[in-house]
mmCIF file of C-alpha atoms in Angstrom:
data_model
loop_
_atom_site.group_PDB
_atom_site.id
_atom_site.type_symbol
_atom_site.label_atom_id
_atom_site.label_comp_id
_atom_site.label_asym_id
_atom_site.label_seq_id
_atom_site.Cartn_x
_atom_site.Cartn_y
_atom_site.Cartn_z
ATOM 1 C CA UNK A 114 0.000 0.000 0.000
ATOM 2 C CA UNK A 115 0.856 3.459 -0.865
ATOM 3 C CA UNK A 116 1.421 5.716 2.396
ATOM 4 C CA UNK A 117 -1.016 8.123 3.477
ATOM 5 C CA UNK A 118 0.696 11.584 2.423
ATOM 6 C CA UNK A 119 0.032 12.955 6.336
ATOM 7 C CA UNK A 120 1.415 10.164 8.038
ATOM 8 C CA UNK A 121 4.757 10.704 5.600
ATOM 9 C CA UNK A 122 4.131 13.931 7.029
ATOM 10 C CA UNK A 123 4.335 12.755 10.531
ATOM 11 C CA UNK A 124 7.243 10.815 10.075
ATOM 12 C CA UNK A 125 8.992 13.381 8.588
ATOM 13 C CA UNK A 126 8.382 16.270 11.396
ATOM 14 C CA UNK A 127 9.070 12.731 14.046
ATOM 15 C CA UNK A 128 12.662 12.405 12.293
ATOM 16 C CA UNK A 129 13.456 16.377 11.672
ATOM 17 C CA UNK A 130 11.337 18.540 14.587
ATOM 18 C CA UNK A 131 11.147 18.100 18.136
ATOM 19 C CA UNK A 132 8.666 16.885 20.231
ATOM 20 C CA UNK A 133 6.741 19.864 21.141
ATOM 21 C CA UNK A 134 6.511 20.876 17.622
ATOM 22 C CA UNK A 135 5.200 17.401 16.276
ATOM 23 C CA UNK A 136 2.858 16.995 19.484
ATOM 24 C CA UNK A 137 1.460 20.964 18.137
ATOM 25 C CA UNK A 138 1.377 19.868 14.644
ATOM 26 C CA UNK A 139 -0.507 16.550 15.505
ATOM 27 C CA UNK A 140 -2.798 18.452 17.960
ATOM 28 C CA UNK A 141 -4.062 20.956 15.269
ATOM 29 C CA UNK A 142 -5.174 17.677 13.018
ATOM 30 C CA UNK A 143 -9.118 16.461 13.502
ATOM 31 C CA UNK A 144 -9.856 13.574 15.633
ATOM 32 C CA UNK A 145 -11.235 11.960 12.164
ATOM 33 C CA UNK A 146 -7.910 12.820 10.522
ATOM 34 C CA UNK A 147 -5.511 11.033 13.555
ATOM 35 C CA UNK A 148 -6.940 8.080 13.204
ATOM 36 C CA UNK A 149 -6.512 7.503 9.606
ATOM 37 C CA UNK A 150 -3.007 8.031 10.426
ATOM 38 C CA UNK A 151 -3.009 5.645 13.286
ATOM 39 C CA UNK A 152 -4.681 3.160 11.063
ATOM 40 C CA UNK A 153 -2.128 3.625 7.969
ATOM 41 C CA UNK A 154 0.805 3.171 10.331
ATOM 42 C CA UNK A 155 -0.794 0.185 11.855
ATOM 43 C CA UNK A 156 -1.591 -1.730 8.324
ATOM 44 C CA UNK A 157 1.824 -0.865 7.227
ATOM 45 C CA UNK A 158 3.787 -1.972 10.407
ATOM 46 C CA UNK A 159 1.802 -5.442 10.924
ATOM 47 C CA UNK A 160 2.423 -6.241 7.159
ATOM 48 C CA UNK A 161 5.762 -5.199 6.789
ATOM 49 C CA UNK A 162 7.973 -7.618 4.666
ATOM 50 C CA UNK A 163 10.976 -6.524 6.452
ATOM 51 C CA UNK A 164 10.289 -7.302 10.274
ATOM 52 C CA UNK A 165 7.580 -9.475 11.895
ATOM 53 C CA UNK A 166 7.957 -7.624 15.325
ATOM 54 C CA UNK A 167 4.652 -6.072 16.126
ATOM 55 C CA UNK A 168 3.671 -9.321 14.752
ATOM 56 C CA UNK A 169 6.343 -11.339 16.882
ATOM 57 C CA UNK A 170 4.665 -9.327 19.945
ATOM 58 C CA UNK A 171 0.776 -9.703 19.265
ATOM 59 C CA UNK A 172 1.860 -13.966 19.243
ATOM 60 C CA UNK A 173 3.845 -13.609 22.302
ATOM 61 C CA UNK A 174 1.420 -11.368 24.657
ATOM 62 C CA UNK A 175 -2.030 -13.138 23.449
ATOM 63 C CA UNK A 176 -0.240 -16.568 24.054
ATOM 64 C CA UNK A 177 0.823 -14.964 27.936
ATOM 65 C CA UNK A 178 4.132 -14.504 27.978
ATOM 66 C CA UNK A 179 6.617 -10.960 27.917
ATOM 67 C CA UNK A 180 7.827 -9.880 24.950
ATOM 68 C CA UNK A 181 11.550 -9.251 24.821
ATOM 69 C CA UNK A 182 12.746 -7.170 22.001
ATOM 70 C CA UNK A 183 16.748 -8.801 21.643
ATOM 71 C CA UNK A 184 18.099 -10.081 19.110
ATOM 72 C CA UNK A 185 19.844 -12.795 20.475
ATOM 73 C CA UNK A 186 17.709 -15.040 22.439
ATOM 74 C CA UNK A 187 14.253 -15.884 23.125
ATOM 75 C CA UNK A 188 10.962 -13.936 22.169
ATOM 76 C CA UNK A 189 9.293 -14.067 25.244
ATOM 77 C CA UNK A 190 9.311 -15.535 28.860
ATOM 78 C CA UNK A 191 6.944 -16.146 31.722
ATOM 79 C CA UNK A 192 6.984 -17.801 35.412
ATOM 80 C CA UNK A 193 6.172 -21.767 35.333
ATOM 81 C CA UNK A 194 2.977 -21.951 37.229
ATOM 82 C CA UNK A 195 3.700 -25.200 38.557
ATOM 83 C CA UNK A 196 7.359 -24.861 39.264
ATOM 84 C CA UNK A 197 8.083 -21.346 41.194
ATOM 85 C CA UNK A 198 11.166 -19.429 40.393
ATOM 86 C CA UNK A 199 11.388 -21.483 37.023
ATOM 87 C CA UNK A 200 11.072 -19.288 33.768
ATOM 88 C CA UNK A 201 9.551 -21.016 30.387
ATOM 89 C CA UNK A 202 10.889 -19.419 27.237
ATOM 90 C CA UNK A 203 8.946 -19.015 24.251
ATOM 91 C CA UNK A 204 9.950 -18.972 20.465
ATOM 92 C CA UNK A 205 7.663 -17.236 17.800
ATOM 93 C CA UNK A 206 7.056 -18.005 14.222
ATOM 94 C CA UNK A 207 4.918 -15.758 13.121
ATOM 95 C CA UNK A 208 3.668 -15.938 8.776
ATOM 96 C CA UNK A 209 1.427 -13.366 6.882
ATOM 97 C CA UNK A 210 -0.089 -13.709 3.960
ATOM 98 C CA UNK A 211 -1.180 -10.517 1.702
ATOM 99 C CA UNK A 212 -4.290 -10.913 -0.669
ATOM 100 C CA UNK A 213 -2.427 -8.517 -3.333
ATOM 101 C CA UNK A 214 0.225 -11.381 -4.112
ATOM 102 C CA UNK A 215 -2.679 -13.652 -4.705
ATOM 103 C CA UNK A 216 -4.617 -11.155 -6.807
ATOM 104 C CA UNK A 217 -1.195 -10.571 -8.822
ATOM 105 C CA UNK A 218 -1.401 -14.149 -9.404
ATOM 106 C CA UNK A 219 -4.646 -14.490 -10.916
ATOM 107 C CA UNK A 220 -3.993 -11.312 -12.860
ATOM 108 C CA UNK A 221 -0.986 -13.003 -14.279
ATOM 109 C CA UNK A 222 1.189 -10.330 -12.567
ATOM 110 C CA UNK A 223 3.187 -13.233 -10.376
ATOM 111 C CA UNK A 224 4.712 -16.255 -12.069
ATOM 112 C CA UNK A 225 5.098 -18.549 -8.882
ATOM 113 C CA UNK A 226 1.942 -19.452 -6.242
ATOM 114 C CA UNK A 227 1.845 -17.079 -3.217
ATOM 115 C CA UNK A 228 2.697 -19.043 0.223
ATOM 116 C CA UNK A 229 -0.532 -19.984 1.797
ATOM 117 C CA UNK A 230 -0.780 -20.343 5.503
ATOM 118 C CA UNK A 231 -0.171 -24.130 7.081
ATOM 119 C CA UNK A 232 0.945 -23.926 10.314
ATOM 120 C CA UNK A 233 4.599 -23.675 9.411
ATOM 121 C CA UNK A 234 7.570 -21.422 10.106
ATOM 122 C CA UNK A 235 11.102 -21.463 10.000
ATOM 123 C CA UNK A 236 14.445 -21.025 11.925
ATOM 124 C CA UNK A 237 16.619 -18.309 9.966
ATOM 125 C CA UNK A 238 20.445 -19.242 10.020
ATOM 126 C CA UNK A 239 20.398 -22.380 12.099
ATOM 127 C CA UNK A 240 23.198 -24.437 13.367
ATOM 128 C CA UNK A 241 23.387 -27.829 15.340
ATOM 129 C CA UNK A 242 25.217 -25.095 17.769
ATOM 130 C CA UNK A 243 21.373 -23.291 18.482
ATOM 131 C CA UNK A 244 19.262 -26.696 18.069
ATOM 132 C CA UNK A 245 21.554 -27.750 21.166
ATOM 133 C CA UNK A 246 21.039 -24.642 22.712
ATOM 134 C CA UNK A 247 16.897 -24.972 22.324
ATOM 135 C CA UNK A 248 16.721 -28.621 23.336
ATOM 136 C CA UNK A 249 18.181 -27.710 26.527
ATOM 137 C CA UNK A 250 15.633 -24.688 27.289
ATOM 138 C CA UNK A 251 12.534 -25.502 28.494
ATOM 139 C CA UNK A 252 11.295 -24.076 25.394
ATOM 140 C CA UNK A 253 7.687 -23.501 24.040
ATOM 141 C CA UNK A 254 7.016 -22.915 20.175
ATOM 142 C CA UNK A 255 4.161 -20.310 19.223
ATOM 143 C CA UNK A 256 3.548 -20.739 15.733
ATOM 144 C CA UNK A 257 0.778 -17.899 14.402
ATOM 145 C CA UNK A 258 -0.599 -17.263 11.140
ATOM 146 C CA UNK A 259 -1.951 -13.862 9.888
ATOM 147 C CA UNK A 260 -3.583 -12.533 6.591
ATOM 148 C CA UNK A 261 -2.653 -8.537 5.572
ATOM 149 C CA UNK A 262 -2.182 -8.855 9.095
ATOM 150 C CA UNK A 263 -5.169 -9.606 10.256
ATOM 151 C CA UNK A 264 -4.545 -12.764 13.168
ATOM 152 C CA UNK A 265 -6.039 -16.261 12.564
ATOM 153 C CA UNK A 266 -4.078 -18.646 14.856
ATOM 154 C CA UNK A 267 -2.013 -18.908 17.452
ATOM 155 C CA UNK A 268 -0.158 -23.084 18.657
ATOM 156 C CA UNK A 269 1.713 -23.111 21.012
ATOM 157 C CA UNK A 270 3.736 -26.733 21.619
ATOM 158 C CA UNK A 271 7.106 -27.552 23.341
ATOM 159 C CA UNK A 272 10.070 -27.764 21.477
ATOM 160 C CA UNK A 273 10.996 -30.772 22.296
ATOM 161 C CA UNK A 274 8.334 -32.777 20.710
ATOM 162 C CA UNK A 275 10.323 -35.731 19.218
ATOM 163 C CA UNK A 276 8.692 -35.585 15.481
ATOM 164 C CA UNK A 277 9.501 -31.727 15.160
ATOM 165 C CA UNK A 278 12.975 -31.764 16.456
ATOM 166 C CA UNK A 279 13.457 -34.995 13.914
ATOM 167 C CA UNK A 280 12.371 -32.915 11.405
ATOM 168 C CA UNK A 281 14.872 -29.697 12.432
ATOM 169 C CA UNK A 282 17.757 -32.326 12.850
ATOM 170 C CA UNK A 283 17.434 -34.470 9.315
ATOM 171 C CA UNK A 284 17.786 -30.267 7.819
ATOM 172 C CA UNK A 285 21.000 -29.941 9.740
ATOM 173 C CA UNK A 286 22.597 -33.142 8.914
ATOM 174 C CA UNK A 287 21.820 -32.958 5.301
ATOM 175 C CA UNK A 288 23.750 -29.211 5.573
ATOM 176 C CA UNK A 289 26.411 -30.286 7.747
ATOM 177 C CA UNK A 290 26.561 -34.110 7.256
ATOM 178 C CA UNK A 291 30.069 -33.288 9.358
ATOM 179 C CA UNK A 292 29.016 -31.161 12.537
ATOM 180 C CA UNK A 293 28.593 -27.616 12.396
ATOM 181 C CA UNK A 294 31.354 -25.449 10.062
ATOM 182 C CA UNK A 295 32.809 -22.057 10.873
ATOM 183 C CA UNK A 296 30.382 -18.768 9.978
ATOM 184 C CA UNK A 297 28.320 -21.246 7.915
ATOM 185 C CA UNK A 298 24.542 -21.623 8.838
ATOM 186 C CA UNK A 299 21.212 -23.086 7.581
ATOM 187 C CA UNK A 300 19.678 -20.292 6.018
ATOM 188 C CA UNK A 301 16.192 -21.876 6.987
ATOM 189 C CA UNK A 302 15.293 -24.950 8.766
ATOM 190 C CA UNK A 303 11.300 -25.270 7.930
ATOM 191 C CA UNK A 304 8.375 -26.817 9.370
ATOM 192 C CA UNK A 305 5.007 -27.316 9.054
ATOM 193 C CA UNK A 306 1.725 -28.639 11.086
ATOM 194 C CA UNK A 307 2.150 -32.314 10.127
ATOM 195 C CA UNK A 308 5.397 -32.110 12.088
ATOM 196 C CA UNK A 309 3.523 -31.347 15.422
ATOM 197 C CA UNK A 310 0.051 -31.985 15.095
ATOM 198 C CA UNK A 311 0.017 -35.116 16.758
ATOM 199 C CA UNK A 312 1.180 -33.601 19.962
ATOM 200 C CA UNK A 313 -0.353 -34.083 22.828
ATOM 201 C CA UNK A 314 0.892 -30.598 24.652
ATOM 202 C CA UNK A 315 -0.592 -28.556 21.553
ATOM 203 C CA UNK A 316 -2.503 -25.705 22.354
ATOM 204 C CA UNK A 317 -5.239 -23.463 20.606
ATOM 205 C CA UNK A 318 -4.143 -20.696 22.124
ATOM 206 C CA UNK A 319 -5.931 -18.360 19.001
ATOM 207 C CA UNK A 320 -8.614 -18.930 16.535
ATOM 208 C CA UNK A 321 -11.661 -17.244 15.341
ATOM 209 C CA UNK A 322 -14.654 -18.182 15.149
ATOM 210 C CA UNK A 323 -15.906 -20.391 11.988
ATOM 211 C CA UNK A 324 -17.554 -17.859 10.179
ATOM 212 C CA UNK A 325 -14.515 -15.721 10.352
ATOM 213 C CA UNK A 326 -12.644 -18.361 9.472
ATOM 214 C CA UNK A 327 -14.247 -19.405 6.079
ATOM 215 C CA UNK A 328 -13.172 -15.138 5.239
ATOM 216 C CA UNK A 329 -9.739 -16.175 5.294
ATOM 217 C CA UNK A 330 -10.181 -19.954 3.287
ATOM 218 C CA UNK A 331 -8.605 -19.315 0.377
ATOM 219 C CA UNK A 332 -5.389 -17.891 1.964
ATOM 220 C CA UNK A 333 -4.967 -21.701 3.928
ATOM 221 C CA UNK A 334 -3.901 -24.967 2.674
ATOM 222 C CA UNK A 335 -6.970 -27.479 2.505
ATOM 223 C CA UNK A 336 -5.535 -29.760 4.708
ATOM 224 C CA UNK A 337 -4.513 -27.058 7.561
ATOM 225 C CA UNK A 338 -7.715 -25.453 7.001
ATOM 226 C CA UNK A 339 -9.642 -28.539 7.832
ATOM 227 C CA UNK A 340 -7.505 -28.759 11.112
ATOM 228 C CA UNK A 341 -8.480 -25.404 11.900
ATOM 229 C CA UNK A 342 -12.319 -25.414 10.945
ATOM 230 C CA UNK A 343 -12.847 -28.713 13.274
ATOM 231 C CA UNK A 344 -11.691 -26.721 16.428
ATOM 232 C CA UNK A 345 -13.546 -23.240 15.420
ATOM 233 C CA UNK A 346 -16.728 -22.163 17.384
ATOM 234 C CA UNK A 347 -19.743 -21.164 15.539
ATOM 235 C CA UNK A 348 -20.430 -17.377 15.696
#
């Protein structure tokens, strides 16, 4: 989307005026006139291509936990309710799916099929170094799915489930058949639903109901979207 000419406007006094002066300019706009710009920055933020953070941090807080903003370790945290003092770490994969790319598609505008939501996600730049690392942490997965940003699921399902860190390993051994090499990485070790969705410890932590669901069909693989339809409510 194209940006809203006063909220490049905003930006602009944000980066080049100080604070009075923007909180004068901004005060002197209508009521009807500050939202649109609060709505623009919004629509552009949660479907930027460039960083999943407000995304990252709508998973996290919904599914409970605190969002931590660094980048090296874990998204989010929160106190074990069952063990006191102990601190569960979560992990957040979260995908979105614009409607342009599909419409760009069916215009002929787009050569290869858009990504459709399926549960999945991926770990950027892995190394058997960081699987260690995560099968030691008592480490919970939230895997979320959104379309032009709009949320339709959160999972949420420990790490350690056997058939998903099978499915992480077998990635790493066919990149380093030989143990882990110097500044080399995986550039993504992927997943999808099958690979945890016999898990006992899964969680519907987020999912609309079934009429809101059956908006967002088209942007869903059959099979996932099956999954997801036999656990919706009925408006």
């Amino acid at each position: 989307m194209s940006m809203n000419q006063e909220l490049a406007e905003v930006i602009r006094r944000y980066a080049t005026t100080s604070l009075r002066e923007l909180n004068q300019y901004l005060i002197d706009k209508s009521k009807n006139t500050i939202l649109a710009i609060l709505t623009d920055l919004i629509t552009i933020y949660m479907n930027d291509k460039n960083s999943s953070l407000l995304r990252e941090f709508l998973t996290v807080t919904i599914a409970g936990y605190t969002h931590t903003i660094t980048k090296i370790g874990y998204n989010g945290y929160k106190q074990s309710s069952i063990v006191k003092g102990k601190t569960i770490n979560c992990e957040a994969k979260p995908k979105n799916v614009e409607t342009e790319e599909h419409e760009k598609y069916r215009r002929g505008e787009r050569k290869s099929r858009p990504y459709k939501l399926n549960g999945g996600g991926n770990f950027t730049d892995y190394t058997f170094k960081r699987f260690e690392k995560d099968l030691d942490e008592d480490l919970n997965m939230l895997v979320s799915g959104f379309v032009d940003g709009k949320l339709i699921y959160i999972l949420e399902f420990p790490f350690k489930y056997k058939p998903f860190v099978n499915k992480l390993k077998r990635q790493l051994i066919k990149r380093f058949p030989e143990g882990d090499q110097i500044s080399e990485y995986l550039r993504g070790a992927n997943f999808y639903y099958r690979d945890y969705i016999e898990c006992e410890e899964l969680k519907m932590l987020y999912l609309p109901s079934r009429g809101r669901l059956e908006e967002f069909k088209e942007y869903i693989s059959r099979d996932f979207y099956e999954f997801l339809l036999e656990r919706a409510e009925d408006d």
